[in-house]
Amino acid sequence: MMDVAQHAGVSGQTVSRVSNGHSNVDPATRQRVIDSMRALGYRPNSAARALRLGRFRTIGVIMFTLRTFGNMRTLDAIVTEAARADYSVTLLPVRAATMDQVSGAYSRLSEAALDGVIIIFEADLLDEAKFTLPPGLPVVLIDSDTGDEYTVVDTDQADGARQATEHLLGLGHRQVWHIAGPESSFAAVRRAESWRRTLREHGIEPPAALHGDWSTESGYRHGRTLGRREDVTAIFAANDQMALGLMRALHELGRDVPGDISVVGFDDLEEAHSFWPPLTTIRQDFDEVGHQAIRKLLAKVHSEQEENEKIIVPTRLIIRESTAPAKAAAP
Amino acid sequence: MMDVAQHAGVSGQTVSRVSNGHSNVDPATRQRVIDSMRALGYRPNSAARALRLGRFRTIGVIMFTLRTFGNMRTLDAIVTEAARADYSVTLLPVRAATMDQVSGAYSRLSEAALDGVIIIFEADLLDEAKFTLPPGLPVVLIDSDTGDEYTVVDTDQADGARQATEHLLGLGHRQVWHIAGPESSFAAVRRAESWRRTLREHGIEPPAALHGDWSTESGYRHGRTLGRREDVTAIFAANDQMALGLMRALHELGRDVPGDISVVGFDDLEEAHSFWPPLTTIRQDFDEVGHQAIRKLLAKVHSEQEENEKIIVPTRLIIRESTAPAKAAAP
DNA sequence: CAGCACCATGTTGACGTGAACATCGGCTCG
DNA sequence: CGAGCCGATGTTCACGTCAACATGGTGCTG
């Protein structure tokens, strides 16, 4: 900075003012400084700036894996939204649920240059991790369980599962089976609970849920089982990938979708409309989740005095060709 | 830091030594300092540290979109590998190819606290962007075009396309059609070129490639066209998503895969093995790409004196059920 | 026992920036 | 025409850390 100042024949402070776009600088001087910055290839040192200001203009995102569609889309939305506010996003991966890993993330976290963090995290792991979150660091949780301890942005999983189930019931199906996600997933548990509740509200006793692990493979496995049962006519899978595996199993078993069995997924993958048949599913609004998460987090960062709140982002049923009215039942 | 020093009755320097794990500290003193750090909730200030050391332990990743499978997997690998070396990863999204966006990325980049950047970027855009890359910042390119200007980690697109094409020819198909990616994509162009070259090497004059935009939708569109042609028996799609859309179109047209038409994709999506039918495709080793990119970048960061080089990561044909021998041709 | 090496710890200063305050000159207004 | 004000610019200092050097004490060697 001093080099630029000398080159332009001004003081360092004036350079600082130009580089921060402050008002009280003579246009001629400003131009001279800008030219000098160009000439000398000056880049402000963000470490010094952060040190001086106590702010980093960076937020951290803690997540287990990038390999799921939902996490990726959420991250994408967060990054986009953060960039709009001129914040950078730093990724803090946590590989596994071991205590080692969590404290590893902690040591990185505690040293990281962050103004706040967004956590996309299965609930049960948060219990271990929360002890180690640096105090005073603003936090927003996405799709996770918590008391009033944090601000949470939450997709309306329950309503999505209800819509899926009622869609199938509305088509005349007498029972809806469910391929759930892993029991360790908060989202999966809520989808399963809502499915169960919705059936009961319609006077139907739900069968046992089959638990998968979100993978197509697990959907396929359960599909091999369900597909052999003549009484199964409607299946709600807790995500699109399991629905895909499920449909593959049904194809192999010669069961027609939707002729024999209707299938609903959850997520609305980019590809879902090109599955065979195109998949009826529940669309999540990841962009909105990311948007709200950043909005709330930055509010906390700037004002220090934000109440914790819970934001619910709605889901929407997308009807395609994998669902059809139930065949008339034998009287 | 001074608070901790006072609390432990030592000097700031000793606290610094403890916090950096330096050797020459009496175990008793070290313990006292650690206790004080705990008691006071001390966290080292990374801005000050970065200012002092001139290093941030952070690398940037510039990319257009997180919404493609390949980018996501590559990013995942980069983050994992960086974490292993105790580096953080900051995302620098560039939305569109407009000059506005590129200079926006530049202003963020030039102010960002980075030791180096990895660019996952279509080639033609790099031309505009390269002018604005801060000089002296170590750079590694992934899957992009360049002279010797940068170090590049590159998936062996050409060999993958060759394997796909030869696999189909080996099954007895007389011609292989190709649904290519957008012409603006370097990877797409190389796959298309290699497909063309491979056919010529086998004495076959390639038909015109059909250009999609990587989306299932574009695969579907071209599938509607190709599927109507009786002479088409083998199609190589430049990614799995287009292959998926293609197969949906073929199903709709009543063409059997692989009975009537064999299909090969590229990428090996997590879901590809559950497509209907399970997709024969080319697997890319994203983990290796991420690993090599980080390795090379950190080498540059640490030694300043690294030659630019080009690393080629191999691809592999995964044979599933979407390809079958050609029917015996009429004599 | 003198001399010296070595270890634990303390002191000083500089990294680059921007807020707060200081200064200086010109312009307005009574 | 002088007082006061305002805008442009300069000066000083502190942010938290760590490298380099300084200090003082302990123990070993010849």
XYZ file of C-alpha atoms (C1' of nucleotides) in Angstrom:
722
model
C 0.000 0.000 0.000
C 2.796 2.376 0.857
C 4.386 1.748 -2.520
C 1.194 2.794 -4.220
C 0.982 5.844 -1.983
C 4.469 6.921 -2.889
C 3.958 6.217 -6.557
C 0.848 8.366 -6.574
C 2.341 10.974 -4.325
C -0.265 10.618 -1.609
C -0.476 9.108 1.840
C -1.379 5.542 2.602
C -4.640 6.634 4.071
C -5.749 8.099 0.774
C -4.985 4.826 -0.941
C -7.048 3.083 1.690
C -9.890 5.496 1.071
C -9.804 4.882 -2.655
C -9.630 1.154 -2.270
C -12.670 1.190 0.003
C -14.619 3.569 -2.166
C -14.910 6.242 0.479
C -16.412 9.497 -0.601
C -14.122 12.305 0.312
C -11.451 11.911 -2.293
C -10.787 14.326 -5.093
C -11.641 12.686 -8.446
C -8.240 13.582 -9.884
C -6.451 12.123 -6.890
C -8.624 9.039 -6.997
C -7.727 8.471 -10.604
C -4.049 8.944 -9.905
C -4.226 6.395 -7.113
C -6.125 3.930 -9.255
C -3.528 4.269 -11.984
C -0.775 3.620 -9.501
C -2.566 0.586 -8.143
C -2.801 -0.755 -11.674
C 0.785 0.056 -12.450
C 2.099 -1.648 -9.370
C -0.332 -4.551 -9.435
C -1.510 -3.711 -5.971
C -3.898 -6.085 -4.226
C -5.190 -5.224 -0.787
C -4.063 -7.712 1.805
C -7.152 -9.315 3.162
C -5.412 -10.681 6.223
C -4.458 -7.220 7.330
C -7.892 -5.942 6.521
C -9.514 -8.765 8.457
C -7.183 -8.145 11.345
C -8.050 -4.488 11.402
C -11.780 -4.948 10.969
C -12.303 -8.118 12.938
C -14.417 -9.436 10.074
C -13.480 -11.913 7.413
C -16.368 -11.704 4.983
C -16.310 -15.461 4.981
C -18.711 -18.045 6.269
C -18.092 -21.718 6.822
C -20.272 -24.616 5.790
C -19.958 -27.810 7.778
C -21.245 -30.899 6.056
C -20.737 -34.615 6.004
C -20.764 -35.211 2.347
C -21.115 -33.478 -0.952
C -22.255 -36.632 -2.590
C -25.944 -36.242 -2.071
C -28.049 -34.232 -4.395
C -29.683 -32.250 -1.630
C -26.458 -31.186 0.035
C -24.966 -30.175 -3.252
C -27.935 -28.097 -4.299
C -28.116 -26.476 -0.899
C -24.444 -25.657 -1.013
C -24.833 -24.231 -4.467
C -27.599 -21.961 -3.261
C -25.595 -20.898 -0.227
C -22.563 -20.044 -2.293
C -24.592 -18.064 -4.785
C -26.405 -16.168 -2.103
C -23.226 -15.495 -0.162
C -21.484 -14.190 -3.253
C -24.323 -11.749 -3.700
C -23.561 -10.327 -0.272
C -19.855 -10.383 -1.081
C -19.108 -13.177 1.298
C -16.919 -16.144 0.532
C -17.789 -19.674 1.537
C -15.321 -22.096 3.055
C -16.033 -25.794 3.182
C -15.412 -27.709 6.359
C -15.922 -31.364 5.594
C -16.495 -33.869 8.341
C -15.956 -37.327 7.011
C -17.434 -39.636 9.547
C -19.279 -39.565 12.786
C -16.324 -40.541 14.855
C -15.277 -38.309 17.673
C -11.880 -37.982 16.058
C -13.411 -36.450 13.018
C -15.606 -34.106 14.933
C -12.771 -32.733 16.959
C -10.712 -32.529 13.816
C -13.386 -30.332 12.347
C -13.334 -28.373 15.553
C -9.667 -27.654 15.443
C -10.006 -26.480 11.883
C -13.090 -24.535 12.779
C -11.598 -22.805 15.746
C -8.716 -21.611 13.691
C -10.634 -20.803 10.595
C -11.249 -17.244 9.594
C -15.005 -17.271 9.739
C -17.732 -14.849 10.664
C -20.305 -17.595 11.042
C -21.146 -21.155 10.118
C -23.965 -23.014 8.464
C -24.290 -26.617 9.483
C -25.854 -29.245 7.258
C -25.706 -32.130 9.550
C -27.633 -35.103 10.721
C -29.142 -34.449 14.083
C -27.627 -37.146 16.197
C -24.145 -36.053 15.354
C -24.774 -32.522 16.316
C -25.156 -33.639 19.888
C -21.537 -34.575 19.997
C -20.406 -31.629 18.011
C -22.206 -28.871 19.772
C -19.917 -28.919 22.735
C -17.094 -27.984 20.532
C -18.626 -25.125 18.604
C -16.688 -22.012 19.466
C -18.885 -19.807 21.611
C -19.951 -16.535 20.103
C -19.811 -17.786 16.543
C -23.132 -17.237 14.780
C -24.651 -20.512 13.650
C -27.526 -21.497 11.393
C -28.634 -25.097 11.092
C -30.196 -26.581 7.988
C -32.594 -29.490 8.168
C -31.563 -30.484 11.603
C -33.011 -31.014 14.998
C -32.519 -28.618 17.837
C -34.242 -26.877 20.667
C -34.191 -23.123 20.574
C -30.459 -23.197 20.748
C -29.892 -22.297 17.132
C -31.671 -20.719 14.262
C -32.881 -23.439 11.930
C -33.889 -23.369 8.288
C -35.932 -26.400 7.633
C -37.565 -27.929 4.609
C -41.100 -28.966 5.321
C -40.355 -32.662 5.163
C -43.536 -33.602 6.935
C -45.770 -31.761 4.539
C -43.934 -33.254 1.578
C -44.438 -36.770 2.877
C -48.085 -35.964 3.547
C -48.560 -34.712 -0.016
C -46.923 -37.817 -1.432
C -49.035 -40.138 0.664
C -52.297 -38.292 0.040
C -51.592 -38.145 -3.669
C -51.402 -41.934 -3.733
C -54.458 -42.349 -1.522
C -56.302 -39.861 -3.714
C -55.641 -42.124 -6.689
C -57.569 -44.843 -4.922
C -54.737 -46.892 -3.454
C -55.785 -48.647 -0.271
C -52.335 -48.776 1.250
C -49.054 -46.939 0.746
C -45.727 -48.640 1.429
C -42.674 -46.612 2.336
C -38.980 -47.039 1.667
C -37.450 -44.777 4.281
C -33.996 -43.291 4.626
C -31.599 -44.341 7.367
C -32.848 -43.969 10.911
C -29.906 -41.768 11.731
C -31.249 -39.108 9.396
C -33.527 -36.556 10.897
C -35.076 -35.803 7.540
C -35.731 -39.481 6.904
C -37.358 -39.944 10.280
C -39.659 -36.989 9.767
C -40.705 -38.184 6.339
C -41.475 -41.624 7.719
C -43.389 -40.243 10.689
C -45.477 -38.001 8.506
C -46.242 -40.853 6.126
C -47.379 -42.952 9.096
C -49.476 -40.162 10.550
C -51.127 -39.409 7.229
C -52.142 -43.032 6.739
C -53.586 -43.161 10.248
C -55.519 -39.968 9.634
C -57.124 -41.777 6.743
C -57.944 -44.730 8.918
C -55.215 -46.937 7.517
C -52.793 -48.845 9.689
C -49.340 -48.305 8.169
C -47.137 -51.314 7.428
C -43.583 -51.396 8.717
C -41.310 -48.990 6.846
C -38.380 -50.489 4.991
C -35.158 -48.682 5.726
C -32.654 -47.918 2.997
C -29.543 -45.777 3.023
C -30.564 -43.280 0.300
C -28.700 -45.273 -2.379
C -30.258 -46.641 -5.540
C -28.909 -49.987 -4.443
C -30.955 -50.036 -1.263
C -34.053 -48.986 -3.216
C -33.417 -51.878 -5.583
C -33.061 -54.325 -2.729
C -36.358 -53.356 -1.149
C -37.951 -53.255 -4.579
C -37.066 -56.908 -5.104
C -39.031 -57.661 -1.946
C -42.015 -55.385 -2.398
C -42.322 -56.142 -6.090
C -43.126 -59.788 -5.398
C -46.133 -58.928 -3.260
C -49.350 -58.750 -5.253
C -51.000 -56.509 -2.653
C -48.474 -53.714 -3.083
C -49.822 -51.031 -5.445
C -48.324 -47.803 -4.171
C -44.863 -47.038 -2.831
C -43.469 -43.787 -1.497
C -39.666 -43.711 -1.526
C -37.901 -41.231 0.743
C -35.696 -39.997 -2.075
C -35.520 -40.154 -5.845
C -32.481 -42.377 -5.939
C -34.142 -45.118 -3.974
C -37.201 -44.648 -6.185
C -34.962 -45.213 -9.192
C -33.549 -48.434 -7.766
C -37.028 -49.479 -6.790
C -38.357 -48.972 -10.311
C -35.495 -50.941 -11.740
C -36.374 -53.862 -9.474
C -40.023 -53.585 -10.482
C -39.069 -53.586 -14.165
C -37.012 -56.707 -13.635
C -39.909 -58.395 -11.888
C -42.194 -57.477 -14.752
C -44.375 -55.187 -12.684
C -45.529 -52.195 -14.681
C -45.057 -48.681 -13.304
C -47.533 -47.097 -12.937
C -49.904 -49.756 -14.285
C -49.347 -52.238 -11.463
C -47.547 -50.105 -8.943
C -47.413 -46.324 -8.488
C -44.161 -44.811 -7.224
C -43.463 -41.420 -5.649
C -40.009 -40.115 -4.848
C -38.648 -37.170 -2.911
C -36.177 -34.441 -3.988
C -36.938 -33.914 -7.644
C -33.521 -34.687 -9.004
C -32.594 -32.965 -12.218
C -32.894 -36.379 -13.860
C -36.185 -37.413 -12.277
C -38.246 -36.193 -15.197
C -36.244 -38.494 -17.467
C -36.522 -41.633 -15.412
C -38.514 -44.403 -16.977
C -41.270 -43.587 -16.343
C -40.782 -39.924 -15.382
C -41.003 -39.820 -11.633
C -43.727 -38.207 -9.573
C -41.874 -36.675 -6.673
C -41.716 -33.971 -4.024
C -39.704 -30.950 -4.991
C -37.624 -29.247 -2.359
C -36.772 -25.617 -2.751
C -33.066 -25.724 -2.083
C -32.510 -22.235 -3.392
C -34.888 -20.870 -0.844
C -33.205 -22.833 1.924
C -29.822 -21.451 0.983
C -31.205 -17.970 0.655
C -32.840 -18.003 4.057
C -29.833 -19.573 5.728
C -27.521 -16.860 4.468
C -30.001 -14.127 5.246
C -30.391 -15.250 8.830
C -26.720 -15.886 9.331
C -25.663 -12.497 8.046
C -28.306 -10.864 10.205
C -26.697 -12.544 13.179
C -23.233 -11.585 12.067
C -24.124 -7.956 11.704
C -26.401 -7.297 14.594
C -25.243 -9.717 17.275
C -28.714 -9.528 18.733
C -30.860 -11.804 16.644
C -33.404 -14.111 18.211
C -33.181 -17.739 17.213
C -36.005 -18.704 14.968
C -37.215 -21.530 12.841
C -37.917 -21.055 9.167
C -39.938 -23.608 7.284
C -39.519 -23.844 3.527
C -42.454 -25.503 1.755
C -42.265 -28.491 -0.564
C -44.340 -29.208 -3.628
C -45.734 -32.288 -5.294
C -44.638 -32.718 -8.908
C -46.915 -35.147 -10.678
C -45.392 -37.108 -13.559
C -46.020 -40.505 -15.014
C -44.985 -42.919 -12.295
C -48.324 -42.658 -10.514
C -51.763 -43.683 -11.785
C -55.186 -44.464 -10.344
C -55.482 -47.807 -8.598
C -57.142 -50.540 -10.593
C -60.680 -51.163 -9.473
C -60.458 -53.475 -6.500
C -62.304 -56.738 -6.483
C -65.575 -56.019 -4.669
C -3.324 -13.954 23.555
C -2.030 -11.512 26.113
C -4.913 -12.398 28.399
C -3.901 -16.010 28.273
C -0.295 -15.073 28.876
C -1.198 -13.077 31.946
C -3.555 -15.727 33.229
C -0.818 -18.335 32.932
C 1.867 -15.999 34.179
C 4.008 -16.253 31.066
C 4.801 -14.074 28.083
C 2.838 -13.909 24.898
C 5.632 -15.587 23.056
C 5.335 -18.687 25.183
C 1.629 -18.856 24.425
C 2.470 -18.597 20.761
C 4.977 -21.398 21.138
C 2.443 -23.647 22.821
C -0.243 -22.890 20.311
C 2.081 -23.788 17.467
C 3.397 -26.903 19.107
C 6.991 -25.728 19.210
C 9.396 -27.867 21.062
C 11.193 -25.817 23.605
C 8.559 -25.400 26.242
C 8.669 -26.932 29.685
C 5.896 -29.531 30.008
C 4.596 -27.938 33.191
C 4.472 -24.502 31.585
C 2.843 -25.926 28.509
C 0.124 -27.480 30.608
C -0.451 -24.269 32.508
C -0.805 -22.373 29.237
C -3.180 -24.940 27.810
C -5.321 -24.729 30.929
C -5.427 -20.976 30.628
C -6.386 -21.197 26.966
C -9.251 -23.487 27.925
C -10.328 -21.303 30.816
C -10.412 -18.171 28.722
C -11.789 -19.791 25.578
C -8.845 -18.584 23.600
C -8.844 -19.061 19.850
C -5.865 -17.934 17.825
C -6.731 -15.156 15.435
C -6.106 -16.484 12.003
C -6.103 -13.074 10.397
C -3.194 -11.989 12.528
C -1.462 -15.258 11.929
C -1.979 -14.970 8.194
C -0.751 -11.408 8.271
C 2.375 -12.410 10.109
C 3.107 -15.504 8.057
C 1.906 -14.372 4.675
C 0.092 -17.700 4.286
C -3.574 -18.404 4.650
C -3.746 -22.175 4.544
C -6.619 -21.730 2.166
C -7.041 -22.463 -1.482
C -9.751 -21.220 -3.801
C -11.763 -23.211 -6.284
C -13.192 -21.331 -9.226
C -16.048 -23.056 -10.989
C -19.075 -22.261 -13.047
C -21.541 -24.527 -11.435
C -21.909 -27.098 -8.752
C -24.831 -28.623 -10.512
C -22.981 -31.135 -12.583
C -22.015 -34.467 -11.212
C -18.421 -34.184 -12.312
C -17.804 -30.810 -10.757
C -19.351 -31.887 -7.523
C -17.332 -35.052 -7.280
C -14.162 -33.233 -8.169
C -14.868 -30.594 -5.568
C -15.546 -33.262 -2.998
C -12.204 -34.855 -3.711
C -10.415 -31.524 -3.566
C -11.940 -30.628 -0.240
C -11.101 -33.986 1.259
C -7.561 -33.870 0.028
C -7.086 -30.281 1.157
C -8.381 -31.079 4.620
C -5.791 -33.803 4.850
C -3.081 -31.197 4.336
C -4.856 -28.886 6.756
C -5.933 -26.481 4.096
C -9.372 -24.967 3.816
C -11.202 -24.588 0.531
C -13.063 -21.474 -0.483
C -15.551 -21.515 -3.309
C -15.491 -18.795 -5.922
C -18.500 -19.258 -8.115
C -18.708 -17.658 -11.519
C -22.263 -17.693 -12.722
C -22.121 -16.904 -16.363
C -19.675 -16.278 -19.111
C -20.237 -12.586 -19.230
C -17.339 -10.270 -18.743
C -19.163 -8.740 -15.794
C -19.130 -12.030 -14.026
C -15.546 -12.736 -14.768
C -14.394 -9.433 -13.433
C -16.669 -9.904 -10.472
C -14.871 -13.126 -9.763
C -11.658 -11.260 -10.205
C -12.451 -8.631 -7.654
C -13.414 -11.305 -5.190
C -10.375 -13.316 -6.117
C -7.954 -10.475 -5.813
C -9.181 -9.714 -2.358
C -9.598 -13.237 -1.214
C -7.225 -14.736 1.265
C -5.838 -17.507 -0.863
C -2.546 -19.284 -1.295
C -3.525 -20.686 -4.654
C -6.452 -21.512 -6.886
C -7.796 -24.501 -8.719
C -9.859 -23.678 -11.753
C -12.539 -25.977 -13.094
C -13.503 -24.037 -16.079
C -14.454 -24.374 -19.680
C -11.595 -23.467 -21.899
C -12.965 -20.621 -23.921
C -13.791 -18.639 -20.835
C -10.360 -18.993 -19.467
C -9.117 -16.917 -22.316
C -10.982 -13.943 -21.005
C -10.263 -14.711 -17.416
C -6.579 -15.281 -17.605
C -5.808 -11.649 -18.006
C -7.283 -11.003 -14.662
C -5.652 -13.743 -12.650
C -3.480 -12.075 -10.056
C 0.122 -12.643 -10.995
C 2.147 -14.793 -8.687
C -0.813 -16.790 -7.483
C -0.213 -20.524 -7.983
C -2.802 -22.019 -10.294
C -3.797 -25.528 -11.273
C -6.320 -26.143 -14.020
C -8.614 -29.118 -14.162
C -9.898 -30.478 -17.453
C -9.105 -27.388 -19.356
C -7.121 -26.252 -22.300
C -3.869 -24.384 -22.003
C -0.426 -24.102 -23.352
C 2.358 -24.573 -20.871
C 1.104 -21.616 -18.983
C -0.412 -23.577 -16.158
C -0.197 -26.957 -14.573
C -3.125 -29.036 -15.728
C -4.738 -32.129 -14.281
C -6.694 -33.735 -16.990
C -8.980 -36.698 -17.257
C -8.175 -38.816 -20.253
C -11.316 -37.858 -22.129
C -9.949 -39.005 -25.431
C -9.135 -42.483 -24.224
C -12.549 -42.783 -22.598
C -14.298 -41.871 -25.821
C -12.072 -44.319 -27.678
C -12.943 -47.125 -25.258
C -16.649 -46.375 -25.589
C -16.506 -46.329 -29.363
C -14.367 -49.436 -29.667
C -16.557 -51.300 -27.216
C -19.525 -50.684 -29.501
C -17.552 -51.546 -32.631
C -16.285 -54.678 -30.896
C -19.883 -55.761 -30.404
C -20.292 -55.750 -34.157
C -21.965 -52.407 -34.692
C -21.148 -50.924 -38.089
C -21.591 -47.323 -37.049
C -21.618 -45.402 -33.769
C -23.649 -42.219 -33.406
C -22.651 -39.598 -30.880
C -24.607 -37.175 -28.746
C -21.950 -34.640 -27.837
C -21.822 -31.988 -25.134
C -21.890 -28.304 -25.938
C -19.213 -27.032 -28.285
C -18.105 -24.557 -25.673
C -16.956 -27.429 -23.477
C -13.396 -28.524 -23.908
C -14.181 -31.948 -22.488
C -17.092 -32.361 -24.885
C -14.995 -31.386 -27.853
C -12.272 -33.829 -26.968
C -14.724 -36.667 -26.498
C -16.283 -35.914 -29.859
C -12.935 -35.645 -31.600
C -11.728 -38.913 -30.174
C -14.961 -40.650 -31.179
C -14.506 -39.320 -34.711
C -10.867 -40.354 -34.866
C -11.587 -43.832 -33.542
C -14.244 -44.438 -36.166
C -11.895 -43.279 -38.911
C -9.161 -45.555 -37.595
C -11.603 -48.383 -38.107
C -12.324 -47.219 -41.622
C -15.722 -45.769 -40.793
C -16.753 -42.294 -41.824
C -18.386 -40.720 -38.758
C -21.826 -39.129 -39.064
C -22.365 -35.601 -37.820
C -22.383 -35.393 -34.027
C -25.555 -34.154 -32.385
C -24.870 -31.474 -29.812
C -26.685 -31.412 -26.510
C -26.096 -29.322 -23.416
C -25.397 -32.154 -20.940
C -29.035 -32.175 -19.754
C -31.310 -35.205 -19.825
C -33.686 -33.037 -21.811
C -31.241 -32.562 -24.651
C -30.495 -36.286 -24.667
C -34.202 -36.942 -24.907
C -34.582 -34.532 -27.801
C -31.839 -36.162 -29.845
C -33.152 -39.566 -28.834
C -36.490 -38.744 -30.430
C -34.633 -38.124 -33.665
C -32.141 -40.979 -33.628
C -34.681 -43.477 -32.343
C -36.764 -43.151 -35.468
C -33.907 -44.173 -37.721
C -33.780 -47.883 -38.365
C -30.090 -47.802 -39.217
C -29.064 -46.547 -35.796
C -27.913 -49.411 -33.588
C -25.265 -47.873 -31.327
C -25.120 -44.499 -29.634
C -22.391 -43.023 -27.493
C -23.634 -40.155 -25.304
C -21.095 -37.709 -23.930
C -22.495 -37.981 -20.416
C -24.783 -40.231 -18.437
C -27.547 -37.716 -18.115
C -27.942 -37.353 -21.839
C -27.798 -41.137 -22.066
C -30.657 -41.289 -19.603
C -32.779 -38.881 -21.622
C -31.841 -40.766 -24.750
C -32.956 -44.089 -23.310
C -36.240 -42.579 -22.211
C -36.865 -41.403 -25.774
C -35.982 -44.855 -27.092
C -38.380 -46.487 -24.625
C -41.131 -44.170 -25.747
C -40.453 -45.028 -29.362
C -40.581 -48.716 -28.538
C -36.942 -49.345 -29.400
C -35.401 -51.879 -27.068
C -32.135 -51.102 -25.257
C -29.889 -52.951 -25.819
C -31.835 -55.276 -28.135
C -32.343 -52.726 -30.909
C -29.931 -50.033 -29.877
C -26.874 -50.120 -27.611
C -26.118 -47.061 -25.484
C -22.917 -45.992 -23.777
C -22.656 -43.010 -21.423
C -19.813 -41.124 -19.803
C -19.180 -40.286 -16.120
C -20.567 -43.278 -14.257
C -23.078 -41.453 -12.128
C -23.888 -43.018 -8.805
C -27.288 -43.857 -10.316
C -26.057 -45.203 -13.637
C -26.065 -48.797 -12.463
C -29.751 -48.440 -11.627
C -30.871 -46.921 -14.876
C -33.180 -49.065 -16.934
C -31.281 -50.836 -18.280
C -28.141 -50.354 -16.180
C -25.877 -48.130 -18.203
C -22.592 -49.088 -19.773
C -20.419 -46.037 -19.277
C -16.960 -44.577 -18.856
C -15.883 -44.058 -15.280
C -13.829 -41.025 -14.427
C -11.578 -41.077 -11.401
C -12.556 -37.811 -9.777
C -10.816 -38.647 -6.543
C -7.549 -38.990 -8.341
C -8.089 -35.724 -10.165
C -8.726 -33.909 -6.894
C -5.792 -35.587 -5.257
C -3.366 -34.649 -8.012
C -4.674 -31.109 -8.255
C -4.110 -30.464 -4.577
C -0.748 -32.179 -4.596
C 0.509 -30.067 -7.460
C -0.962 -26.864 -6.129
C 0.528 -27.269 -2.685
C 3.871 -28.103 -4.249
C 3.689 -24.799 -6.055
C 2.603 -22.957 -2.962
C 5.450 -24.293 -0.908
C 8.326 -24.262 -3.290
C 7.564 -21.400 -5.660
C 9.734 -23.136 -8.218
C 7.591 -25.859 -9.688
C 7.574 -26.542 -13.405
C 4.195 -26.574 -15.065
C 3.226 -30.047 -16.034
C 0.334 -32.006 -17.365
C -1.117 -34.931 -15.487
C -3.402 -37.356 -17.213
C -5.813 -39.395 -15.146
C -7.065 -42.528 -16.881
C -10.681 -43.501 -17.474
C -12.225 -46.931 -17.469
C -15.020 -48.647 -19.346
C -17.748 -50.066 -17.100
C -19.808 -52.630 -18.990
C -23.398 -53.033 -17.864
C -26.572 -54.008 -19.645
C -27.233 -51.166 -22.055
C -24.917 -52.607 -24.675
C -25.243 -55.865 -26.575
C -23.862 -57.453 -29.742
C -25.297 -56.122 -32.975
C -27.898 -58.302 -34.598
C -26.538 -60.190 -37.535
C -26.672 -57.831 -40.472
C -28.550 -58.822 -43.590
C -25.918 -60.275 -45.917
C 36.063 -24.479 39.526
C 36.123 -21.747 35.207
C 34.140 -21.784 30.862
C 30.805 -22.846 27.814
C 26.805 -24.886 25.690
C 22.135 -25.291 25.855
C 17.464 -24.800 27.315
C 13.385 -22.169 28.859
C 11.518 -17.940 28.609
C 11.140 -12.825 27.821
C 11.431 -8.507 24.816
C 11.014 -6.103 20.615
C 9.326 -5.051 16.311
C 6.949 -5.548 11.979
C 3.425 -7.622 8.948
C -0.779 -4.079 6.054
C -4.693 -1.869 7.077
C -8.182 1.685 8.411
C -10.337 4.460 12.338
C -9.658 8.558 14.786
C -7.834 12.652 14.973
C -4.981 16.550 12.996
C -3.998 19.920 9.486
C -4.481 23.012 5.828
C -6.563 25.754 2.362
C -10.438 27.741 0.166
C -15.195 29.244 0.264
C -19.407 31.224 2.291
C -21.852 34.484 4.739
C -22.797 38.187 7.781
C -13.145 41.520 5.226
C -12.807 38.216 8.904
C -14.854 34.141 11.294
C -16.122 29.857 10.748
C -16.912 25.780 8.231
C -16.136 22.084 5.186
C -13.712 19.100 2.173
C -9.324 16.929 0.980
C -5.485 14.934 2.731
C -1.881 13.558 6.202
C -0.309 11.390 10.772
C -0.571 8.206 14.362
C -1.644 4.075 16.318
C -3.435 -0.544 17.338
C -5.347 -4.876 15.599
C -2.815 -10.314 17.170
C 0.797 -12.954 15.908
C 5.456 -14.874 15.546
C 10.483 -14.555 14.155
C 14.693 -12.884 15.761
C 17.302 -11.711 19.241
C 18.224 -11.180 24.341
C 18.526 -12.961 29.003
C 19.350 -15.830 32.684
C 19.945 -20.141 34.773
C 21.545 -25.069 34.848
C 24.639 -28.587 34.183
C 28.508 -30.600 31.985
C 33.504 -30.763 30.782
C 38.268 -30.455 31.298
